[in-house]
Every structure is written in structure tokens, then in C-alpha cells.
C-alpha positions as a Python dict, from the first residue, in 0.01 Angstrom:
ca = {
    (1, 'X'): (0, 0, 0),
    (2, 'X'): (291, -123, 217),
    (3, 'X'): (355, 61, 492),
    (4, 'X'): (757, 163, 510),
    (5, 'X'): (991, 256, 758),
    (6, 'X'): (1074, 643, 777),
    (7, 'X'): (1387, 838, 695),
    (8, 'X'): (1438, 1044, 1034),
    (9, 'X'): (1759, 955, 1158),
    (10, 'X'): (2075, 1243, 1087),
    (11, 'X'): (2429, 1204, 1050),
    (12, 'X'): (2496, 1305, 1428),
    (13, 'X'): (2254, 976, 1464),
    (14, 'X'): (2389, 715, 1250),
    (15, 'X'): (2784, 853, 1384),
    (16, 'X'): (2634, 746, 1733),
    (17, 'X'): (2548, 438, 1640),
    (18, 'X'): (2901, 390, 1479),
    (19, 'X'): (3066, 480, 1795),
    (20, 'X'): (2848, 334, 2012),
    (21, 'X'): (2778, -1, 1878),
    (22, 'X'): (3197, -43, 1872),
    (23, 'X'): (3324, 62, 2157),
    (24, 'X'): (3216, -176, 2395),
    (25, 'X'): (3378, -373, 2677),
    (26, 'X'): (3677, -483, 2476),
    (27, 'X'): (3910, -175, 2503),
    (28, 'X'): (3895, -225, 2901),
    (29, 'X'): (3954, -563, 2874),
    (30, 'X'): (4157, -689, 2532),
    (31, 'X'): (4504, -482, 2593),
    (32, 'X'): (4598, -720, 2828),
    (33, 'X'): (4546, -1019, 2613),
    (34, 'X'): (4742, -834, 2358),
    (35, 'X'): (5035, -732, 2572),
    (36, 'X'): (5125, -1136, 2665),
    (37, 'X'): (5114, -1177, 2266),
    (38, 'X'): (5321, -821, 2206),
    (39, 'X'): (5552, -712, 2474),
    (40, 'X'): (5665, -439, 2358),
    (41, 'X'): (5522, -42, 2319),
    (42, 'X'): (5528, 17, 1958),
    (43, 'X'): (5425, -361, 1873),
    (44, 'X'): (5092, -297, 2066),
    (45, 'X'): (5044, 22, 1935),
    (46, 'X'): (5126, -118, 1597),
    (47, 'X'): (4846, -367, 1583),
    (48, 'X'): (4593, -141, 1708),
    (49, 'X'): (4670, 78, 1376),
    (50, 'X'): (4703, -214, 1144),
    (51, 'X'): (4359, -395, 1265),
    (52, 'X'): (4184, -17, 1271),
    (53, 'X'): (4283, 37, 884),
    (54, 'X'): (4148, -319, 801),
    (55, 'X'): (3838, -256, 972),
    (56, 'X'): (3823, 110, 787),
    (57, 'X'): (3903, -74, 442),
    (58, 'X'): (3549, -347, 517),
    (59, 'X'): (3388, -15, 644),
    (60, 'X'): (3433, 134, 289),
    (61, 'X'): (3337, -166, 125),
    (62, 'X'): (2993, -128, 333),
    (63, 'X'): (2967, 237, 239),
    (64, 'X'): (2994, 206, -132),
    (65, 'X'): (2685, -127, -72),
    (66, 'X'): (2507, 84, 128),
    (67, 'X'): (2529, 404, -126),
    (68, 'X'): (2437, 146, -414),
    (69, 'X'): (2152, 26, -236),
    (70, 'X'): (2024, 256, 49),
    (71, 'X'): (1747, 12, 187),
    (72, 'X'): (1637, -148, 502),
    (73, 'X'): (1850, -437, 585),
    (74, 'X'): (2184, -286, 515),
    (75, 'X'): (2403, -601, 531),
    (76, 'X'): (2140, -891, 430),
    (77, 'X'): (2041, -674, 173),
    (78, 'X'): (2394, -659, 1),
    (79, 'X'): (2446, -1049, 18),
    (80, 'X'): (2089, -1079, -154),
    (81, 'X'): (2190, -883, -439),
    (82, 'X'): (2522, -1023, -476),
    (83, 'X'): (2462, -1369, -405),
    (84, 'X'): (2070, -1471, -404),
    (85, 'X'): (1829, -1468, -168),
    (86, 'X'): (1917, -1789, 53),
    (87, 'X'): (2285, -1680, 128),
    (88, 'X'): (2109, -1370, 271),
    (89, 'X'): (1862, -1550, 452),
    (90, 'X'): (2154, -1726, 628),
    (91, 'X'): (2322, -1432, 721),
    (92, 'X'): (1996, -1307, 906),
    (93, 'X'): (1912, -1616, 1035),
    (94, 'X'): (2284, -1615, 1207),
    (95, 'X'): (2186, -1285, 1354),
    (96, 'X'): (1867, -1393, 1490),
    (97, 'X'): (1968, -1711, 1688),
    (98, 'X'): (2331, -1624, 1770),
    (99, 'X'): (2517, -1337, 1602),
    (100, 'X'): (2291, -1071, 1780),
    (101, 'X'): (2136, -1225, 2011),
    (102, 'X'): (2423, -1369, 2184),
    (103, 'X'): (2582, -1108, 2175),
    (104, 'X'): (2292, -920, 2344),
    (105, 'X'): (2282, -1211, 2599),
    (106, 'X'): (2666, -1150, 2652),
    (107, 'X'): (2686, -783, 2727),
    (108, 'X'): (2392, -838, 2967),
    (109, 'X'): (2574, -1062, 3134),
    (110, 'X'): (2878, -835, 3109),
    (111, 'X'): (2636, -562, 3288),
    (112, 'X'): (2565, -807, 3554),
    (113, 'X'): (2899, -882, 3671),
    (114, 'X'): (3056, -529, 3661),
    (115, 'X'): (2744, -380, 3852),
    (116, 'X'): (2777, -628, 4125),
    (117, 'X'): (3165, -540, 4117),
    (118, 'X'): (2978, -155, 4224),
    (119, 'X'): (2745, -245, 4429),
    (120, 'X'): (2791, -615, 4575),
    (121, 'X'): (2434, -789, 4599),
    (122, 'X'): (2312, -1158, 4587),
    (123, 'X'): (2396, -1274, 4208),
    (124, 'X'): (1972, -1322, 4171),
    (125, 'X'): (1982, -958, 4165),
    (126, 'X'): (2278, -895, 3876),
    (127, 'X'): (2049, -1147, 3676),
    (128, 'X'): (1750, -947, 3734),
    (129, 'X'): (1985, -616, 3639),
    (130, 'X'): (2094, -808, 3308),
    (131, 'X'): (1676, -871, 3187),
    (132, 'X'): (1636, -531, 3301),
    (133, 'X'): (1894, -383, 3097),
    (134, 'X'): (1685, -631, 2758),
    (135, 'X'): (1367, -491, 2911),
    (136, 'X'): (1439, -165, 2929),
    (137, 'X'): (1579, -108, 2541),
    (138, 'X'): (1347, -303, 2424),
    (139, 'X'): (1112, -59, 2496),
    (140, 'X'): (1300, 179, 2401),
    (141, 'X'): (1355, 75, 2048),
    (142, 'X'): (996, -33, 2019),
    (143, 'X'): (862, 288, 2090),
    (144, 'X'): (1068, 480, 1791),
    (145, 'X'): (1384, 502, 1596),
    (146, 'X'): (1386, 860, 1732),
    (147, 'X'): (1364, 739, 2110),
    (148, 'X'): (1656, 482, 2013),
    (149, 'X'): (1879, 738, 1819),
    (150, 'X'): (1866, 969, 2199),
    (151, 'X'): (1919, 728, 2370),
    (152, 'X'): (2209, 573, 2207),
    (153, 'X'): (2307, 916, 2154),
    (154, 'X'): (2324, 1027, 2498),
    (155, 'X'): (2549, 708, 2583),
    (156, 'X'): (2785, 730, 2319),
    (157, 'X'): (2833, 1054, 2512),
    (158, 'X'): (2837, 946, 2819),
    (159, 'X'): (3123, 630, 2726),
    (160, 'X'): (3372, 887, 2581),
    (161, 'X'): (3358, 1129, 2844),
    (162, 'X'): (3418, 835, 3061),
    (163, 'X'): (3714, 711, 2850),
    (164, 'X'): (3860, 1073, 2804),
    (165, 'X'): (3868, 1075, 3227),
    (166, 'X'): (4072, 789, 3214),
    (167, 'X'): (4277, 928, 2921),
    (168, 'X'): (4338, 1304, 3097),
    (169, 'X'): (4389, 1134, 3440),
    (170, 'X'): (4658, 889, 3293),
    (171, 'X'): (4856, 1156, 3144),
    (172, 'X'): (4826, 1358, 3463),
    (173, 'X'): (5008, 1109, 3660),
    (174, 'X'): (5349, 999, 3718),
    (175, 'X'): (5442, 815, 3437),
    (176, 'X'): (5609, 437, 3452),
    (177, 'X'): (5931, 359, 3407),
    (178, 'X'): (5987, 151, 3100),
    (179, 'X'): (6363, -9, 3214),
    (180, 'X'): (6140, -308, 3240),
    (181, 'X'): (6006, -413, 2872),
    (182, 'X'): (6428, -387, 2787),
    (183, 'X'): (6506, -755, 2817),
    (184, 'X'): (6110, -806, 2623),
    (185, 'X'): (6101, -1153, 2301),
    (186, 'X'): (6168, -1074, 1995),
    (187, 'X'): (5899, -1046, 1742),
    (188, 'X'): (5707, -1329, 1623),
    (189, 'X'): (5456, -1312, 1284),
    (190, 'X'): (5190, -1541, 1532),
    (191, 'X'): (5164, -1375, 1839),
    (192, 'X'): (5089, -1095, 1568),
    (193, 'X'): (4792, -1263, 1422),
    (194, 'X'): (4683, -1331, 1799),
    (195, 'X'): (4715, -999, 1912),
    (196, 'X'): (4514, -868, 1571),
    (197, 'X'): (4200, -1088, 1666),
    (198, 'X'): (4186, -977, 1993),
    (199, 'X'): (4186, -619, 1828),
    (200, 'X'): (3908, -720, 1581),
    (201, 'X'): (3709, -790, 1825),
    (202, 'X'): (3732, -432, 2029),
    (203, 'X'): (3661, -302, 1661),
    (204, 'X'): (3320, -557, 1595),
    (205, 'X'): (3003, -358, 1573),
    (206, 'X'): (3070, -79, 1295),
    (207, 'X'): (2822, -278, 1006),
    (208, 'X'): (2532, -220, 1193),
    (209, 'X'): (2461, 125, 1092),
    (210, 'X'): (2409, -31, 770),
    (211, 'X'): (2062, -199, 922),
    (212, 'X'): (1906, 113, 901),
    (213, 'X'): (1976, 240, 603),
    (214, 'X'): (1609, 284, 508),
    (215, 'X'): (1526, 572, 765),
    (216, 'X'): (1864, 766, 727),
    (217, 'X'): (1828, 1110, 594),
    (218, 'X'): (2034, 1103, 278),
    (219, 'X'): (2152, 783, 302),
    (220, 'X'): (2413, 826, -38),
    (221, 'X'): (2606, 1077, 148),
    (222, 'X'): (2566, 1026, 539),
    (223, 'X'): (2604, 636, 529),
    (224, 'X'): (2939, 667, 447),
    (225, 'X'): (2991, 999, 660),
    (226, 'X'): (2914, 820, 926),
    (227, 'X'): (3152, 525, 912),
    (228, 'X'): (3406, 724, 783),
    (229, 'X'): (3355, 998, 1115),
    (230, 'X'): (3284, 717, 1361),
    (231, 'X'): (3546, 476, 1285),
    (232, 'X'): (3798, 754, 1310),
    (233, 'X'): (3663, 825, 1662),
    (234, 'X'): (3680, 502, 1749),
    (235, 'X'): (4085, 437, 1634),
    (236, 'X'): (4149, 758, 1756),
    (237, 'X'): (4022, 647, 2093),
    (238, 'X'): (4116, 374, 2099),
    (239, 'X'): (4538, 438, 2040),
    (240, 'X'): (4489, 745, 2321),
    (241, 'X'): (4382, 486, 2558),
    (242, 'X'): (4653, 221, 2514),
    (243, 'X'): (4912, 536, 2480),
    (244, 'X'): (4734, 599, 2867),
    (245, 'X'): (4790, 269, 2999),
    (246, 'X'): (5117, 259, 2832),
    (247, 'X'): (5212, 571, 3002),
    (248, 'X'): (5099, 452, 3373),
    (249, 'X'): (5172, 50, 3397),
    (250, 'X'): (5459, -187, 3304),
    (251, 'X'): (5371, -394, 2997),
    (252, 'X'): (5439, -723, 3204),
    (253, 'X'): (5145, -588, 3439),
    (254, 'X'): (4936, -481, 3152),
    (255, 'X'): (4993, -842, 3026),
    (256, 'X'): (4896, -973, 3341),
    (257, 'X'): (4513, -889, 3411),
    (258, 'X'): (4197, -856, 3249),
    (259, 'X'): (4124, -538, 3445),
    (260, 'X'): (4372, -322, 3239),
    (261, 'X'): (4186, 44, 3253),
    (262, 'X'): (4087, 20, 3549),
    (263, 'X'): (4428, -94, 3714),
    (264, 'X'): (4519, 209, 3456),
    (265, 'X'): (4285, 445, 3624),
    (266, 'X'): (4365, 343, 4019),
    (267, 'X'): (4676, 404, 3980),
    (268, 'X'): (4623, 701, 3815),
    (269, 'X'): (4332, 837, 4051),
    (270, 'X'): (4342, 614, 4348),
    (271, 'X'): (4058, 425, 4432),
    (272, 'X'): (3772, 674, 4220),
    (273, 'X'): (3954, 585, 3918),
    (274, 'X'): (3795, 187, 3996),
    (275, 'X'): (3456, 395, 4016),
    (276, 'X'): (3511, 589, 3749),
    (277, 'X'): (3595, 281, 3439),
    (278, 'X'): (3307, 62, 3659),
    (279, 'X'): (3057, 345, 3598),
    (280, 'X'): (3227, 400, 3236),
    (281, 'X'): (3203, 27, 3112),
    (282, 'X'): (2826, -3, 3235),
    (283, 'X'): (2787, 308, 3003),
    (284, 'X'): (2934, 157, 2708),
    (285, 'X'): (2751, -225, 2763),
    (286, 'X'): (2425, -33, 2785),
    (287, 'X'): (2515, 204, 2465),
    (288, 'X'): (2647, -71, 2241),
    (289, 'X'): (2328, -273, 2336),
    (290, 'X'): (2111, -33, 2234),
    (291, 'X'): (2284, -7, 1891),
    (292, 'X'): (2225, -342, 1833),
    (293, 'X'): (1870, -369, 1980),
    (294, 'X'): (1768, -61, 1712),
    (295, 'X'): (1986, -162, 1424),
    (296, 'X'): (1960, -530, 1416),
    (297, 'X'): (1549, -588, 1416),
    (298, 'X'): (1562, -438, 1048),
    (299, 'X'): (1754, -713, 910),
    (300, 'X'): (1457, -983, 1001),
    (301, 'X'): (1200, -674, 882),
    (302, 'X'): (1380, -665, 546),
    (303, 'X'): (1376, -1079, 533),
    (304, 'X'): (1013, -1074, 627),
    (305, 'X'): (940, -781, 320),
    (306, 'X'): (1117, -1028, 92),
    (307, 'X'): (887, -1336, 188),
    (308, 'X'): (1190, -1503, 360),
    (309, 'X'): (1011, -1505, 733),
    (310, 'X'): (696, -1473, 939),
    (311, 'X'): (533, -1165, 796),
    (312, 'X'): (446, -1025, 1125),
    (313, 'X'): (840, -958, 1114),
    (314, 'X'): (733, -704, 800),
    (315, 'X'): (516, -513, 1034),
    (316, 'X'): (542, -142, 1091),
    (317, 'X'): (393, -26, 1411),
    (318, 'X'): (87, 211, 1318),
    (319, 'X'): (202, 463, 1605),
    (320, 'X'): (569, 406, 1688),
    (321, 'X'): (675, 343, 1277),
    (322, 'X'): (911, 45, 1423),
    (323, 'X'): (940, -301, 1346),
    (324, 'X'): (757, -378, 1675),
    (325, 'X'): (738, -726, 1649),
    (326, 'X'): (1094, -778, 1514),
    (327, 'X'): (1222, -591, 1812),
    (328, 'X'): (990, -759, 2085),
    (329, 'X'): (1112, -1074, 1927),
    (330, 'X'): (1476, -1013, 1964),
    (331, 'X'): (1446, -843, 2298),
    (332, 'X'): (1266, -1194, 2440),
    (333, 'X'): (1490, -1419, 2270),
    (334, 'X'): (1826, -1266, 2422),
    (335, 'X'): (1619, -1267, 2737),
    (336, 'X'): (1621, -1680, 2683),
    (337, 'X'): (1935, -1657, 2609),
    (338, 'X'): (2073, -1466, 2890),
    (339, 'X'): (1887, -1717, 3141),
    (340, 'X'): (2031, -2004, 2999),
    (341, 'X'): (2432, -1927, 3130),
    (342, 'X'): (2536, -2013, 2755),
    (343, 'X'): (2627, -1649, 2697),
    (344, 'X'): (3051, -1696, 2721),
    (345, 'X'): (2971, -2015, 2415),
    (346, 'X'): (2704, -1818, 2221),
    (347, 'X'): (2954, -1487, 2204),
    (348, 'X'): (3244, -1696, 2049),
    (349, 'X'): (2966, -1907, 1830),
    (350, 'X'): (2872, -1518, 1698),
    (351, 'X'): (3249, -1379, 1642),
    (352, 'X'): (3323, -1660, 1395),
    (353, 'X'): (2979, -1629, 1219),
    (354, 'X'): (2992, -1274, 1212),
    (355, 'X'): (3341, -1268, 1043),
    (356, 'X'): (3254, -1525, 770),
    (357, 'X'): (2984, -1286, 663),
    (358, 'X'): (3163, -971, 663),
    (359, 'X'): (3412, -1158, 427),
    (360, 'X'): (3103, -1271, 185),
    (361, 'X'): (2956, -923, 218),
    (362, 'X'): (3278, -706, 101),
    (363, 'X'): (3336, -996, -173),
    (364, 'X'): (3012, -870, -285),
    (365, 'X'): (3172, -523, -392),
    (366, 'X'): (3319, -700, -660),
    (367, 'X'): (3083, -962, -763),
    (368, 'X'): (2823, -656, -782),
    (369, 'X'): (3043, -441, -998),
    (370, 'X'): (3106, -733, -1222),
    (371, 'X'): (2768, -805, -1203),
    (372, 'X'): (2567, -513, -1233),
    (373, 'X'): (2834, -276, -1326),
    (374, 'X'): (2523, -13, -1479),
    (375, 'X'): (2447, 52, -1150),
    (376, 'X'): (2461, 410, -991),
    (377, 'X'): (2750, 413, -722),
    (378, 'X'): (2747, 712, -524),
    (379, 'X'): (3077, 612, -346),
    (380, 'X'): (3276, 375, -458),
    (381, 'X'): (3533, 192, -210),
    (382, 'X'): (3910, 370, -189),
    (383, 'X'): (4195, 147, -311),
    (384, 'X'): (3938, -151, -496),
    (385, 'X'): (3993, -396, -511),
    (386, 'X'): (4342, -434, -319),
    (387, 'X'): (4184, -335, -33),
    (388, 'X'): (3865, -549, -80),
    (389, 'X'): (4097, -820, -161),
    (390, 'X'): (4284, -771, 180),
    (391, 'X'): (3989, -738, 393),
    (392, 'X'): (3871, -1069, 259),
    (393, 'X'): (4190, -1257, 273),
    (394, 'X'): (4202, -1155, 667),
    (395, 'X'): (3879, -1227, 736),
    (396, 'X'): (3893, -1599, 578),
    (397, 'X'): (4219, -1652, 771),
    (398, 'X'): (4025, -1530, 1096),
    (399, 'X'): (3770, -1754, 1035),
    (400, 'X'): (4038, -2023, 964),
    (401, 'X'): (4266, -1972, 1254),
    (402, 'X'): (3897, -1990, 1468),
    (403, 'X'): (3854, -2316, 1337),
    (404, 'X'): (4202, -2449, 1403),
    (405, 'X'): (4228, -2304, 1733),
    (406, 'X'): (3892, -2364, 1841),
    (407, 'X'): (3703, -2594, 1653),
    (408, 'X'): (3416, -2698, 1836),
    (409, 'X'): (3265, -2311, 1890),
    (410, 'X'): (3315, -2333, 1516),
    (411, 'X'): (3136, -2662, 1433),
    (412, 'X'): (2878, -2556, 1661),
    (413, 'X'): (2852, -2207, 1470),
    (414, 'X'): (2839, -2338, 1099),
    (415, 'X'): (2559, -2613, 1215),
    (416, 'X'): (2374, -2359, 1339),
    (417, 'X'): (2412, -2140, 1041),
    (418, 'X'): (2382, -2497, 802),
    (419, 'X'): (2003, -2570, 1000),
    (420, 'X'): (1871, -2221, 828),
    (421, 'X'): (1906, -2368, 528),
    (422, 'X'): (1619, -2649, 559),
    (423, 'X'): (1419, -2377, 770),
    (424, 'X'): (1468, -2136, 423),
    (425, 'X'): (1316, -2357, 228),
    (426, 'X'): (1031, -2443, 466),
    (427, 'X'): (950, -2058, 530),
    (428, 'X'): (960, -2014, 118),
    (429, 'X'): (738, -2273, 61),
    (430, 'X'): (469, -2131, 346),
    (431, 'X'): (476, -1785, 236),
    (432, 'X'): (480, -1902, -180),
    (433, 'X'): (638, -1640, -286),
    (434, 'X'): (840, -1542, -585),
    (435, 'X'): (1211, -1574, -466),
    (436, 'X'): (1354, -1309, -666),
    (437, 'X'): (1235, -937, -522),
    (438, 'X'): (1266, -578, -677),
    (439, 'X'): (1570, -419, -478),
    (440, 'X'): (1303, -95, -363),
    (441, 'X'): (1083, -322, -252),
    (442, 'X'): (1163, -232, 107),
}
């Protein structure tokens, strides 16, 4: 008999992994991109709500999939169903070489640079911080979903304790005058649409608690508790901290470095307050890594359980009851990846890819009620389809706009996605398997 993963992982768990895996770097970084497209208060605030109840609208679309069909694989799984097996195959395939991986590669790098801005060392040694950091949850995740779920627990702690300091210390200071933003541009429909990518990106990393939706405890119910609890963190968060750089700099300053919280939180708390969002934004690399590092491994289990990849991807650890080898895999490749300097290229190859699947995956909310429309639903998606509808449309235009506005990341993404599609057929025809799989195979 095949050997499957377990259900051990709670609500308190998978909400972790909601939190953690989305709040990353981008909340210390992206309000000052957004402030030279929206110079004004309640324009920046404004987007930060809009893009928050888009991302909650795909997160619903997710939890009525992942009610449907509670198996390992979350979002690969969905696109099977909905669209056949090599759409899905591309999707993991994306995550493997780039969407994941680069984005592992990326953070690392992040980790590298903002622990040398703490403690400046010869760059050899941020490099050997950044395979550390790989090295480190790797092992983590490999020895247990348990061990991974602490971890990233503890962290997701850790990151909003560090945000709240910034929050409480902003509103304990002198606040700014605002005389300044008077003579601000009028509003424009495009620096809009810039502003609300820039947000999408803080908000990337919510779908991944859908990866391990084959060892949740009660997946019908605490799949969608768990978006539905963590995404509201994460908004909620996320306004209170752009309310507390609001309160403390001038929007033209804001606008005017990369370094927004912790300009916030010097002049707030003096020179700790540097410390304190250094120490805060190591936190969060290292807890949305590990989200990804114990989410994303199931995706190329789930591909290798359908006959879509090497099988020793379908392997469950005797001892640890991971998918060792998917995990070792993943950890060595971002490793590559990570030594190779590509990581800046490889993180904007994975936002576009990334985006065009989220747009396929809550499409498949309606092709699966139109197609299988028998099928127990648990939770079904608030507001369908308008809001399905809407989350596609943006997504497609995000994915457009990318194109326009930076087409060779794109061209470089969709040939990387487009060479899965010879290497599907190759891996089908090794393993000779049936393409068509029972949905509990998993």
C-alpha cells in the first residue's frame, strides 16, 4: 500500500503559515515605491485596502478548491481537475525551476544583504549566511511537518512582535506635519495600477497553505479558517504600518527611499529603531522561507503520486513522514540558484508566472462547478462569480501590464514555463502511466 502523508498540522499551524509565508520583505520596502505613484494619505491607504480585498476574493476562491478537494498539492491539484493533467504539470514545473525556487534564492539573498547591513563582514561571508539560511530549513522541513509548523510558528511570532514595535513606537512619537503633501498631483487611474502591483506583491505567498492540504486536521473547515484568519492579520497589519509611517515621515520622504520602516522607526526610536526593523526583516525572510520550503515540496510529491515526475519525488520518509527527497531537492536547487547572482531576474521571472496561475487556478472555481457541479462543496466562494470574475480580470491585466512594461522577464518566464511541456511528455512516456488519476489518489 502507498504510504501517505499525515494529517497533524492545526489551525494555529496552517494560520502561521498564512501569515508567515506573506509578510515578507515587501511591507519594509514597497511603501515607498507606492508613495512616488500615490502622493497622497488616503490614496496609499486606499490601495492597500483595494489590493487586500482582491487578494481575500482569490483567497476564497482557494478555500472553496481546497474544501472540494482536500489533498496534497493544494494548487496543482485544482488546475488538474479543472483543466487536465499537463496544465498542472506546468504549474509545478514553474514552481520547481523558478516560481519557488527563485524566490527562495531571492530572500536568501535578501538575508545576506540586510545581515551584513547588522553586522558588516566580507560579502563571502553574507553568501555563506544566505546557503546557511537553505541549509538550515532544509533540515528543518526534512525532518517533519511538525518541526516545520514550530518553527514557522515561532517566526511568524517573532515578525509581528517586531512590526507591532515599530507600529507602538511610531505612534509614540511626535507626529509629522502634513502642510507638505498640500500642493501633492492629482489622481491618475495608472499610477493606480502601479501602486496596486507593488501591493500584490507585499500580499504574494497566501496559496501556499493550500500545498498541504493533505496533513491538515480537518481540512473542510480549517483550510478556509486559516486564510480567512491570516489574511485578515496580514491587511490588518499591514494598513497599521503604513498609518505608522504615515504618522512619522513626509510622503515626499516616504517616496524617496527604499528603507521606509526603518527611516520610520529611527526617527521614531533613534538609532535602535535601525536595529530593531534590521533584526525584524531577518525574522520575516527566514519565516516566509520556511513557509515555502514546507509547503512547496508537496506540489512535486503530488506530481510524482500522479506519474507526472521522478517517483522518488512520491517518497514518504519512513521516519520523518516528509517528502524527503522533494524537499532535499528544492533546498539544493535554490542553493544553485542563490550562487549563480540571477536571484533579482529569477524573482521577477516568478511574480509573472505565479500570477498567470493564480488567474487559471480561481477560473477553475467555475469551470469545476460547471463541470462537476455533483460535487460536495463544503465552502463555496462569497460573491461567485463577480468576485471570481474580478480576481481573474486583475490578474490577466497584471500579467499583461508585466509584459508591456517588461517584456523580456516575461518572454524569459513563459519559455521557461513553454520547455515543461516537451519535458511532460517525456516524463509520461518514462513512467507509462495512465494520465487520468482518481482525485484520492494522494
Amino acid at each position: 500500500m502507498t504510504q501517505k502523508l499525515s494529517r497533524r498540522l492545526s489551525l494555529i499551524d496552517c494560520t502561521a503559515v498564512v501569515i508567515g509565508s506573506t509578510i515578507g520583505t515587501g511591507i519594509f520596502i514597497v511603501p515607498g515605491s507606492i508613495a512616488q505613484s500615490l502622493p497622497r494619505a488616503e490614496w496609499i491607504l486606499s490601495v492597500w485596502v483595494i489590493t487586500g480585498l482582491l487578494t481575500f476574493c482569490g483567497a476564497m476562491a482557494f478555500a472553496e478548491l481546497g474544501a472540494m478537494i482536500p489533498s496534497t498539492g493544494g494548487q496543482y491539484v485544482y488546475l488538474r481537475e479543472a483543466y487536465g493533467p499537463l496544465c498542472a504539470f506546468l504549474c509545478g514545473w514553474a514552481f520547481l525551476l523558478i516560481i519557488q525556487s527563485g524566490t527562495i534564492a531571492a530572500k536568501a539573498a535578501g538575508f545576506a544583504i540586510y545581515l551584513l547591513y547588522l553586522a558588516p563582514l566580507h560579502p563571502v561571508w553574507g553568501q555563506i549566511a544566505a546557503l546557511s539560511m537553505i541549509a538550515l530549513l532544509t533540515f528543518v522541513n526534512y525532518r517533519g511537518v511538525r518541526f516545520g509548523a514550530r518553527v514557522q510558528n515561532i517566526f511568524t511570532l517573532l515578525k509581528l512582535t517586531g512590526l507591532a514595535t515599530v507600529i507602538i513606537g511610531a505612534y509614540l512619537a511626535q507626529p509629522v506635519s502634513r502642510t507638505a503633501t498640500s500642493t501633492a498631483a492629482p489622481f491618475q487611474w495608472s499610477h493606480f495600477g502601479v501602486a496596486m502591483v507593488a501591493c500584490l506583491f507585499a500580499y504574494e505567498g497566501w496559496n501556499k497553505v493550500t500545498f498541504i492540504a493533505g496533513e491538515i486536521q480537518r481540512p473542510e473547515q480549517n483550510l478556509k479558517r486559516s486564510l480567512v484568519l491570516g489574511l485578515a492579520v496580514v491587511i490588518g497589519v499591514y494598513l497599521l504600518a503604513n498609518l505608522s509611517y504615515l504618522r512619522v515621515l513626509p510622503i515626499d520622504e516616504i517616496a524617496s527611499t527604499r528603507r521606509v520602516a526603518a527611516l520610520a522607526a529611527e526617527r521614531a526610536m533613534g538609532a535602535a529603531g535601525a536595529v530593531v526593523v534590521t533584526l525584524s526583516i531577518l525574522v520575516s525572510i527566514i519565516g516566509s522561507t520556511n513557509g515555502g520550503m514546507m509547503t512547496t515540496p508537496r506540489v512535486y510529491f503530488a506530481m510524482a503520486r500522479d506519474g507526472l515526475f521522478f517517483k522518488q519525488f512520491g517518497e514518504v520518509h519512513p521516519r520523518f513522514q516528509t517528502p524527503a527527497f522533494a524537499i532535499l531537492l528544492q533546498g539544493v536547487w535554490a542553493a544553485v540558484l542563490t550562487l549563480s547572482g540571477s536571484f533579482d531576474a529569477l524573482a521577477s521571472y516568478a511574480i509573472f508566472s505565479a500570477w498567470l496561475f493564480y488567474a487559471l487556478t480561481v477560473a477553475a472555481v467555475i469551470v469545476l462547478r460547471r463541470k462537476q457541479p455533483e460535487m460536495a462543496r463544503p465552502y463555496r466562494m462569497w460573491g461567485y462569480p463577480f468576485t471570481a470574475i474580478l480576481f481573474v480580470v486583475v490578474s490577466l491585466w497584471l500579467v499583461s501590464n508585466t509584459v508591456v512594461s517588461n517584456p523580456w522577464p516575461s518572454l524569459i518566464g513563459i519559455a521557461i514555463i513553454g520547455s515543461g511541456v516537451p519535458a511532460y511528455f517525456l516524463l509520461r512516456r518514462a513512467a507509462a502511466v495512465p494520465e487520468e488519476r482518481r482525485m484520492d489518489s494522494i
